[in-house]
Coordinates of N, CA and C in Angstrom, one line a residue:
F23 N 56.2 -35.7 16.8 CA 56.7 -36.8 17.5 C 57.8 -36.2 18.6
S24 N 58.1 -37.0 19.6 CA 59.0 -36.6 20.6 C 60.3 -37.5 20.5
C25 N 61.4 -36.8 20.7 CA 62.7 -37.5 20.6 C 63.7 -36.7 21.3
E26 N 64.5 -37.4 22.2 CA 65.6 -36.7 22.9 C 65.2 -35.5 23.7
G27 N 64.0 -35.6 24.3 CA 63.5 -34.5 25.1 C 63.0 -33.3 24.3
K28 N 62.7 -33.5 23.0 CA 62.2 -32.4 22.2 C 60.9 -32.9 21.4
L29 N 60.0 -31.9 21.2 CA 58.9 -32.1 20.3 C 59.4 -31.7 18.9
K30 N 59.2 -32.6 17.9 CA 59.8 -32.3 16.6 C 58.7 -32.6 15.5
K31 N 59.0 -32.0 14.3 CA 58.1 -32.3 13.2 C 59.0 -32.6 12.0
I32 N 58.5 -33.3 11.0 CA 59.2 -33.6 9.8 C 58.2 -33.7 8.7
S33 N 58.6 -33.2 7.5 CA 57.8 -33.3 6.3 C 57.5 -34.7 5.9
V34 N 56.3 -35.0 5.4 CA 56.0 -36.3 5.0 C 56.8 -36.6 3.7
A35 N 57.4 -35.6 3.1 CA 58.2 -35.8 1.9 C 59.7 -36.1 2.3
G36 N 60.0 -36.0 3.6 CA 61.3 -36.3 4.1 C 62.1 -35.0 4.4
G37 N 63.4 -35.1 4.7 CA 64.2 -34.0 5.0 C 64.5 -34.1 6.5
D38 N 65.1 -33.0 7.0 CA 65.5 -32.9 8.4 C 64.3 -32.6 9.3
A39 N 64.4 -33.2 10.5 CA 63.4 -32.9 11.6 C 63.7 -31.5 12.1
E40 N 62.6 -30.8 12.5 CA 62.7 -29.5 13.1 C 62.2 -29.6 14.5
I41 N 63.0 -28.9 15.4 CA 62.6 -28.8 16.8 C 61.6 -27.8 17.1
L42 N 60.5 -28.1 17.8 CA 59.4 -27.2 18.1 C 59.5 -26.6 19.5
C43 N 59.8 -27.5 20.5 CA 59.9 -27.1 21.9 C 60.4 -28.2 22.7
P44 N 60.8 -28.0 24.0 CA 61.2 -29.0 24.9 C 60.0 -29.8 25.3
I45 N 60.2 -31.1 25.6 CA 59.1 -32.0 26.1 C 59.7 -33.0 27.1
K46 N 58.8 -33.4 28.0 CA 59.2 -34.5 28.9 C 58.7 -35.8 28.5
T47 N 57.4 -36.1 28.7 CA 56.8 -37.3 28.4 C 55.5 -37.0 27.6
I48 N 55.5 -37.2 26.3 CA 54.3 -36.8 25.5 C 53.1 -37.7 25.8
R49 N 52.0 -37.1 26.0 CA 50.7 -37.9 26.2 C 49.7 -37.3 25.2
G50 N 50.0 -37.4 23.9 CA 49.0 -37.1 22.9 C 49.2 -35.7 22.3
G51 N 48.8 -35.5 21.1 CA 48.9 -34.2 20.5 C 47.9 -34.1 19.3
S52 N 47.6 -32.8 18.8 CA 46.7 -32.6 17.7 C 47.2 -31.3 17.0
W53 N 47.1 -31.3 15.7 CA 47.6 -30.2 14.9 C 46.4 -29.7 14.0
S54 N 46.1 -28.4 14.2 CA 45.0 -27.8 13.5 C 45.4 -27.3 12.1
R55 N 44.4 -27.1 11.2 CA 44.7 -26.5 9.9 C 45.2 -25.1 10.0
E56 N 44.9 -24.4 11.1 CA 45.4 -23.1 11.4 C 46.8 -23.0 11.9
G57 N 47.5 -24.1 12.0 CA 48.9 -24.1 12.4 C 49.1 -24.0 13.9
V58 N 48.1 -24.5 14.7 CA 48.3 -24.6 16.1 C 48.4 -26.1 16.5
I59 N 49.4 -26.4 17.3 CA 49.6 -27.7 17.8 C 49.2 -27.8 19.3
L60 N 48.3 -28.7 19.7 CA 48.0 -28.9 21.1 C 48.8 -30.2 21.5
V61 N 49.4 -30.2 22.7 CA 50.2 -31.3 23.1 C 50.2 -31.4 24.6
A62 N 50.2 -32.6 25.1 CA 50.4 -32.8 26.6 C 51.9 -33.1 26.7
L63 N 52.6 -32.1 27.3 CA 54.1 -32.2 27.3 C 54.6 -33.0 28.4
N64 N 53.8 -33.5 29.3 CA 54.2 -34.2 30.5 C 53.1 -35.3 30.9
A65 N 53.5 -36.3 31.5 CA 52.5 -37.3 31.9 C 51.6 -36.8 33.0
N66 N 52.1 -35.8 33.8 CA 51.4 -35.1 34.8 C 51.4 -33.6 34.5
G67 N 50.3 -33.1 34.0 CA 50.3 -31.7 33.7 C 49.1 -31.3 32.8
C68 N 49.1 -30.1 32.2 CA 48.0 -29.6 31.5 C 48.2 -29.8 30.0
I69 N 47.3 -29.3 29.1 CA 47.5 -29.2 27.7 C 48.1 -27.9 27.3
S70 N 49.0 -27.9 26.4 CA 49.7 -26.6 26.0 C 49.5 -26.5 24.5
R71 N 49.6 -25.2 24.0 CA 49.6 -25.0 22.6 C 51.0 -24.5 22.2
V72 N 51.4 -24.9 21.0 CA 52.7 -24.5 20.4 C 52.4 -24.2 18.9
P73 N 53.0 -23.0 18.5 CA 52.9 -22.7 17.0 C 53.5 -23.8 16.2
A74 N 53.0 -24.1 15.0 CA 53.5 -25.2 14.2 C 54.9 -24.8 13.7
G75 N 55.3 -23.6 13.8 CA 56.7 -23.2 13.5 C 57.6 -23.2 14.6
G76 N 57.1 -23.6 15.8 CA 57.9 -23.7 17.0 C 57.8 -22.5 17.9
G77 N 58.1 -22.6 19.1 CA 58.0 -21.5 20.1 C 57.8 -22.0 21.5
D78 N 57.5 -21.1 22.4 CA 57.3 -21.4 23.8 C 55.9 -22.0 24.0
P79 N 55.8 -23.1 24.6 CA 54.4 -23.7 24.9 C 53.6 -22.8 25.9
Q80 N 52.4 -22.6 25.6 CA 51.5 -21.8 26.4 C 50.3 -22.7 26.9
P81 N 50.1 -22.8 28.2 CA 49.0 -23.7 28.7 C 47.6 -23.2 28.2
V82 N 46.8 -24.2 27.9 CA 45.4 -23.8 27.5 C 44.4 -24.5 28.4
T83 N 44.8 -25.4 29.3 CA 44.0 -25.9 30.3 C 44.7 -25.8 31.7
T84 N 43.9 -25.9 32.7 CA 44.4 -25.8 34.1 C 43.9 -27.0 34.9
L85 N 44.8 -27.7 35.6 CA 44.3 -28.8 36.5 C 43.5 -28.2 37.6
D86 N 42.4 -28.9 37.9 CA 41.5 -28.5 39.0 C 41.9 -29.3 40.2
S87 N 42.6 -28.6 41.1 CA 43.1 -29.2 42.3 C 41.9 -29.6 43.3
T88 N 40.8 -29.0 43.2 CA 39.7 -29.3 44.1 C 39.1 -30.7 43.7
R89 N 39.3 -31.1 42.5 CA 38.9 -32.4 42.0 C 40.0 -33.4 42.0
G90 N 41.2 -33.0 42.5 CA 42.3 -33.9 42.5 C 42.8 -34.3 41.2
E91 N 42.7 -33.5 40.2 CA 43.2 -33.8 38.8 C 44.7 -33.8 38.8
T92 N 45.2 -34.8 38.1 CA 46.7 -34.9 38.0 C 47.2 -34.8 36.6
S93 N 46.3 -35.0 35.6 CA 46.8 -34.9 34.2 C 45.7 -34.6 33.2
H94 N 46.0 -33.8 32.3 CA 45.1 -33.6 31.1 C 45.9 -34.1 29.9
R95 N 45.3 -34.9 29.1 CA 46.1 -35.6 28.0 C 45.2 -35.9 26.8
Y96 N 45.9 -36.3 25.7 CA 45.2 -36.7 24.5 C 44.3 -35.7 23.9
P97 N 44.8 -34.5 23.7 CA 43.9 -33.5 23.0 C 43.6 -33.9 21.6
Q98 N 42.4 -33.5 21.1 CA 42.0 -33.7 19.7 C 41.2 -32.6 19.2
F99 N 41.7 -31.9 18.2 CA 40.9 -30.8 17.6 C 39.6 -31.2 17.0
L100 N 38.6 -30.4 17.1 CA 37.3 -30.6 16.4 C 37.4 -29.8 15.1
P101 N 36.5 -30.0 14.1 CA 36.7 -29.4 12.8 C 36.8 -27.9 12.8
D102 N 36.3 -27.1 13.8 CA 36.4 -25.7 13.7 C 37.8 -25.2 14.1
G103 N 38.7 -26.1 14.5 CA 40.0 -25.6 14.8 C 40.2 -24.8 16.1
R104 N 39.1 -24.6 16.8 CA 39.2 -23.8 18.0 C 38.8 -24.6 19.3
H105 N 37.9 -25.6 19.1 CA 37.5 -26.4 20.2 C 38.2 -27.8 20.1
F106 N 38.4 -28.4 21.2 CA 39.1 -29.7 21.3 C 38.6 -30.5 22.4
L107 N 38.8 -31.8 22.3 CA 38.5 -32.8 23.4 C 39.8 -33.1 24.1
F108 N 39.7 -33.5 25.4 CA 40.9 -34.0 26.1 C 40.4 -34.8 27.3
T109 N 41.3 -35.7 27.7 CA 41.0 -36.6 28.8 C 41.6 -36.2 30.1
V110 N 40.9 -36.4 31.2 CA 41.3 -36.0 32.5 C 41.6 -37.2 33.4
L111 N 42.7 -37.1 34.1 CA 43.1 -38.2 35.1 C 43.0 -37.6 36.5
P112 N 42.7 -38.4 37.5 CA 42.6 -39.8 37.5 C 41.2 -40.3 37.1
A113 N 41.0 -41.6 36.8 CA 39.7 -42.1 36.6 C 38.9 -42.1 37.8
R114 N 37.6 -42.0 37.6 CA 36.6 -42.0 38.7 C 35.6 -43.1 38.5
A115 N 35.6 -44.0 39.5 CA 34.7 -45.2 39.4 C 35.0 -46.0 38.1
G116 N 36.3 -46.1 37.8 CA 36.7 -46.8 36.6 C 36.5 -46.2 35.3
K117 N 36.1 -44.9 35.3 CA 35.8 -44.2 34.0 C 36.7 -42.9 33.9
F118 N 37.0 -42.6 32.7 CA 37.8 -41.3 32.4 C 36.8 -40.3 31.9
D119 N 37.0 -39.0 32.4 CA 36.2 -37.9 31.9 C 36.8 -37.3 30.7
T120 N 36.0 -37.1 29.6 CA 36.4 -36.4 28.4 C 35.7 -35.0 28.4
Y121 N 36.5 -34.0 28.3 CA 36.0 -32.6 28.4 C 36.2 -32.0 27.0
L122 N 35.4 -30.9 26.8 CA 35.5 -30.0 25.7 C 36.1 -28.8 26.1
G123 N 37.3 -28.4 25.5 CA 38.0 -27.2 25.8 C 38.0 -26.3 24.6
S124 N 38.5 -25.0 24.8 CA 38.5 -24.1 23.7 C 39.8 -23.2 23.8
L125 N 40.3 -22.9 22.6 CA 41.5 -22.0 22.6 C 41.1 -20.5 23.0
D126 N 39.8 -20.2 23.0 CA 39.3 -18.9 23.2 C 38.8 -18.6 24.6
S127 N 38.8 -19.7 25.5 CA 38.2 -19.5 26.8 C 38.8 -20.6 27.7
P128 N 39.0 -20.3 29.0 CA 39.5 -21.3 29.9 C 38.3 -22.2 30.4
K129 N 37.1 -21.9 30.0 CA 36.0 -22.7 30.4 C 36.0 -24.1 29.7
R130 N 35.5 -25.1 30.4 CA 35.5 -26.4 29.8 C 34.2 -27.1 30.2
T131 N 33.8 -28.1 29.4 CA 32.5 -28.7 29.5 C 32.7 -30.2 29.5
L132 N 32.1 -30.9 30.5 CA 32.2 -32.4 30.5 C 31.3 -32.9 29.3
V133 N 31.9 -33.8 28.5 CA 31.2 -34.4 27.4 C 30.7 -35.8 27.7
L134 N 31.6 -36.6 28.2 CA 31.2 -38.0 28.6 C 32.2 -38.6 29.5
S135 N 31.8 -39.7 30.1 CA 32.7 -40.5 31.0 C 32.6 -42.0 30.5
A136 N 33.8 -42.5 30.2 CA 33.9 -43.9 29.6 C 35.1 -44.6 30.1
G137 N 35.3 -45.8 29.6 CA 36.5 -46.6 30.0 C 37.7 -46.1 29.4
T138 N 37.7 -45.3 28.3 CA 38.8 -44.7 27.6 C 38.5 -43.3 27.3
G139 N 39.6 -42.6 26.7 CA 39.3 -41.3 26.1 C 38.5 -41.5 24.9
A140 N 38.0 -40.4 24.3 CA 37.2 -40.4 23.1 C 37.9 -40.0 21.9
T141 N 37.5 -40.5 20.8 CA 38.1 -40.2 19.5 C 37.0 -39.5 18.6
W142 N 37.3 -38.3 18.1 CA 36.4 -37.7 17.1 C 36.5 -38.4 15.8
A143 N 35.4 -38.9 15.3 CA 35.3 -39.6 14.0 C 34.4 -38.9 13.0
P144 N 34.9 -38.3 12.0 CA 34.1 -37.6 11.0 C 33.2 -38.6 10.3
P145 N 31.9 -38.2 9.9 CA 31.5 -36.9 10.0 C 30.8 -36.4 11.3
G146 N 30.6 -37.3 12.2 CA 29.9 -36.9 13.4 C 29.7 -37.9 14.5
R147 N 30.8 -38.6 14.9 CA 30.7 -39.6 16.0 C 31.8 -39.4 17.0
L148 N 31.6 -39.8 18.2 CA 32.7 -40.1 19.1 C 32.8 -41.6 19.4
L149 N 34.0 -42.0 19.4 CA 34.3 -43.5 19.6 C 35.0 -43.6 21.0
F150 N 34.6 -44.6 21.8 CA 35.1 -44.8 23.1 C 34.8 -46.3 23.5
A151 N 35.3 -46.7 24.6 CA 35.0 -48.0 25.1 C 34.1 -47.9 26.4
L152 N 33.2 -48.8 26.5 CA 32.4 -49.1 27.7 C 32.6 -50.6 28.0
G153 N 33.1 -50.9 29.2 CA 33.4 -52.3 29.4 C 34.5 -52.6 28.5
D154 N 34.3 -53.7 27.7 CA 35.3 -54.1 26.7 C 34.8 -53.9 25.3
K155 N 33.7 -53.1 25.1 CA 33.1 -52.9 23.8 C 33.4 -51.6 23.2
L156 N 33.6 -51.6 21.9 CA 33.8 -50.3 21.2 C 32.4 -49.7 21.0
M157 N 32.3 -48.4 21.4 CA 31.0 -47.7 21.3 C 31.1 -46.5 20.4
A158 N 30.0 -46.1 19.8 CA 29.9 -44.9 19.0 C 28.7 -44.1 19.4
Q159 N 28.8 -42.8 19.5 CA 27.7 -41.9 19.8 C 27.8 -40.7 18.9
E160 N 26.6 -40.2 18.5 CA 26.6 -39.0 17.6 C 27.0 -37.8 18.4
F161 N 27.8 -37.0 17.7 CA 28.3 -35.7 18.3 C 28.1 -34.6 17.3
D162 N 27.3 -33.6 17.6 CA 27.1 -32.4 16.8 C 28.3 -31.5 16.9
A163 N 29.2 -31.4 15.9 CA 30.4 -30.6 16.0 C 30.1 -29.1 16.0
R164 N 28.9 -28.7 15.5 CA 28.6 -27.3 15.5 C 28.0 -26.9 16.8
A165 N 27.0 -27.7 17.3 CA 26.4 -27.4 18.6 C 27.3 -27.8 19.7
L166 N 28.3 -28.7 19.5 CA 29.2 -29.2 20.5 C 28.5 -30.0 21.5
K167 N 27.6 -30.9 21.1 CA 26.8 -31.7 22.0 C 26.6 -33.1 21.5
L168 N 26.5 -34.0 22.5 CA 26.2 -35.4 22.1 C 24.7 -35.5 21.7
R169 N 24.4 -36.4 20.8 CA 23.1 -36.7 20.4 C 22.8 -38.2 20.6
G170 N 21.5 -38.5 21.0 CA 21.1 -39.9 21.0 C 21.8 -40.7 22.1
E171 N 21.8 -42.0 21.9 CA 22.4 -42.9 22.9 C 23.6 -43.6 22.2
P172 N 24.6 -44.0 23.1 CA 25.7 -44.8 22.5 C 25.3 -46.1 21.9
V173 N 25.9 -46.5 20.8 CA 25.6 -47.8 20.2 C 26.9 -48.6 20.1
S174 N 26.8 -49.9 20.4 CA 27.9 -50.8 20.4 C 28.2 -51.2 19.0
L175 N 29.5 -51.2 18.6 CA 29.9 -51.6 17.3 C 30.3 -53.1 17.3
G176 N 30.1 -53.7 18.5 CA 30.2 -55.2 18.6 C 31.6 -55.7 18.9
D177 N 32.6 -55.1 18.5 CA 33.9 -55.7 18.7 C 34.4 -55.6 20.2
V178 N 35.2 -56.6 20.6 CA 35.9 -56.5 21.9 C 37.2 -55.8 21.6
V179 N 37.5 -54.7 22.2 CA 38.6 -53.9 21.9 C 39.8 -54.1 22.8
A180 N 41.0 -54.0 22.3 CA 42.2 -54.1 23.2 C 42.4 -52.9 24.0
P181 N 42.8 -53.1 25.3 CA 43.1 -51.9 26.1 C 44.2 -51.1 25.6
T182 N 44.2 -49.8 26.0 CA 45.3 -48.9 25.6 C 46.5 -49.1 26.6
N183 N 47.7 -48.7 26.1 CA 48.9 -48.8 26.9 C 49.0 -47.7 28.0
N184 N 48.4 -46.5 27.6 CA 48.5 -45.4 28.6 C 47.1 -45.0 29.1
L185 N 47.0 -44.7 30.3 CA 45.8 -44.3 31.0 C 45.1 -43.2 30.2
G186 N 43.8 -43.4 30.0 CA 43.0 -42.3 29.3 C 43.2 -42.2 27.9
G187 N 44.0 -43.1 27.3 CA 44.2 -43.0 25.8 C 43.0 -43.3 25.0
P188 N 42.9 -42.8 23.8 CA 41.8 -43.1 22.9 C 41.9 -44.6 22.5
I189 N 40.7 -45.1 22.1 CA 40.7 -46.5 21.8 C 40.7 -46.8 20.3
A190 N 40.7 -45.7 19.5 CA 40.6 -45.9 18.0 C 41.2 -44.6 17.4
S191 N 41.5 -44.8 16.1 CA 41.9 -43.7 15.3 C 41.0 -43.5 14.1
A192 N 40.7 -42.3 13.7 CA 39.7 -42.0 12.6 C 40.3 -41.1 11.6
A193 N 40.0 -41.4 10.3 CA 40.4 -40.6 9.2 C 39.3 -39.6 8.8
L194 N 39.7 -38.6 8.0 CA 38.7 -37.6 7.6 C 37.7 -38.3 6.6
S195 N 38.1 -39.4 6.0 CA 37.1 -40.1 5.1 C 36.0 -40.8 5.9
G196 N 36.2 -41.0 7.2 CA 35.3 -41.7 8.0 C 35.7 -43.1 8.4
A197 N 36.8 -43.6 7.8 CA 37.4 -44.9 8.1 C 38.0 -44.8 9.5
I198 N 37.8 -45.9 10.2 CA 38.4 -46.0 11.6 C 39.3 -47.3 11.7
A199 N 40.2 -47.2 12.6 CA 41.1 -48.3 12.9 C 41.2 -48.5 14.4
Y200 N 41.2 -49.8 14.8 CA 41.3 -50.1 16.2 C 41.8 -51.5 16.4
A201 N 42.3 -51.9 17.5 CA 42.8 -53.2 17.8 C 41.7 -54.0 18.5
T202 N 41.5 -55.3 18.1 CA 40.6 -56.1 18.8 C 41.3 -57.2 19.6
V203 N 40.5 -57.8 20.5 CA 41.1 -58.9 21.4 C 40.2 -60.1 21.1
W204 N 40.9 -61.1 20.5 CA 40.2 -62.4 20.3 C 41.1 -63.5 21.0
L205 N 40.8 -63.7 22.2 CA 41.6 -64.7 23.0 C 41.0 -66.1 22.9
T206 N 41.7 -67.0 22.3 CA 41.2 -68.4 22.2 C 42.1 -69.3 23.2
N207 N 41.6 -70.4 23.5 CA 42.3 -71.3 24.3 C 43.6 -71.8 23.6
Q208 N 44.7 -71.7 24.4 CA 46.0 -72.0 23.8 C 46.6 -73.2 24.7
R209 N 47.4 -74.0 24.0 CA 48.1 -75.1 24.7 C 49.6 -74.6 24.9
L210 N 50.1 -74.8 26.1 CA 51.4 -74.4 26.4 C 52.4 -75.5 26.2
A211 N 53.6 -75.2 25.6 CA 54.6 -76.2 25.4 C 56.0 -75.6 25.4
W212 N 57.0 -76.4 25.7 CA 58.4 -76.0 25.6 C 58.8 -76.2 24.1
V213 N 59.6 -75.2 23.6 CA 60.1 -75.3 22.3 C 61.6 -75.0 22.3
D214 N 62.3 -75.5 21.3 CA 63.8 -75.2 21.3 C 64.0 -73.9 20.5
W215 N 65.2 -73.5 20.3 CA 65.5 -72.2 19.6 C 65.0 -72.2 18.2
A216 N 64.8 -73.3 17.6 CA 64.3 -73.4 16.2 C 62.8 -73.3 16.2
G217 N 62.2 -73.3 17.3 CA 60.7 -73.3 17.4 C 60.1 -74.7 17.3
K218 N 60.9 -75.8 17.4 CA 60.3 -77.1 17.4 C 59.9 -77.5 18.8
E219 N 58.7 -78.1 19.0 CA 58.2 -78.5 20.3 C 59.0 -79.6 20.8
V220 N 59.4 -79.5 22.0 CA 60.2 -80.6 22.7 C 59.5 -81.2 23.8
A221 N 58.5 -80.5 24.4 CA 57.8 -81.1 25.5 C 56.5 -80.3 25.8
T222 N 55.5 -81.0 26.3 CA 54.3 -80.3 26.6 C 54.3 -79.9 28.1
I223 N 53.5 -78.9 28.4 CA 53.4 -78.4 29.8 C 52.1 -78.9 30.4
P224 N 52.1 -79.6 31.4 CA 50.8 -80.2 31.9 C 49.9 -79.3 32.6
V225 N 49.4 -78.3 31.9 CA 48.3 -77.4 32.4 C 47.2 -77.4 31.4
A226 N 46.0 -77.1 31.9 CA 44.8 -77.1 31.0 C 44.9 -76.0 30.0
P227 N 44.4 -76.2 28.7 CA 44.4 -75.1 27.8 C 43.6 -73.9 28.3
G228 N 44.0 -72.7 27.9 CA 43.3 -71.5 28.4 C 43.7 -70.3 27.5
P229 N 43.1 -69.1 27.8 CA 43.4 -67.9 27.0 C 44.7 -67.2 27.4
Y230 N 45.8 -67.9 27.3 CA 47.1 -67.4 27.7 C 47.6 -66.4 26.7
K231 N 48.4 -65.4 27.1 CA 49.0 -64.4 26.2 C 50.3 -63.9 26.9
L232 N 51.2 -63.4 26.0 CA 52.4 -62.8 26.5 C 52.1 -61.3 27.0
T233 N 52.7 -60.9 28.1 CA 52.5 -59.5 28.6 C 53.9 -58.9 28.8

């Protein structure tokens, strides 16, 4: 987590937080079983690696100026602990590119383009949004390739707060979590501090929400 301009870690059992490195504006991170942390240290910049014990961040991706890239963010390690997914900004034609990167090479490969970044979901799926639908597509983590066609999981998903952010979270067990949007027609009214309705507002019911 980030706090007071520092990337920090803390044991799930409690105790004091440890400082790993300086940070500006975090845009996602991932921690491998081999003790490597990938993190986007800035809203505009590349992906860096940091030892789990702390140290100087070292870049593992490079912005492609010829494509007008401004940010690499939301890295996610794949099971081998060497390859990872990350999202590139800006969006192109309303879609964000998700690339496959490696700790062992500066080369990268385009995996897919979607309305959000992608989430690796064990045992072998990528989750992302197309339009307002949650989608899943098979991904071979050994061959590092997509398989088949994307399949809609049916739900209308809530948009992410940050550009290029993943739309879901996945556990090693295969369970996934995501937010849905179910907007129904609402009636607007004035209420007092106790929450008691004191007057109606003369507008037609609609899918209103607080923003």
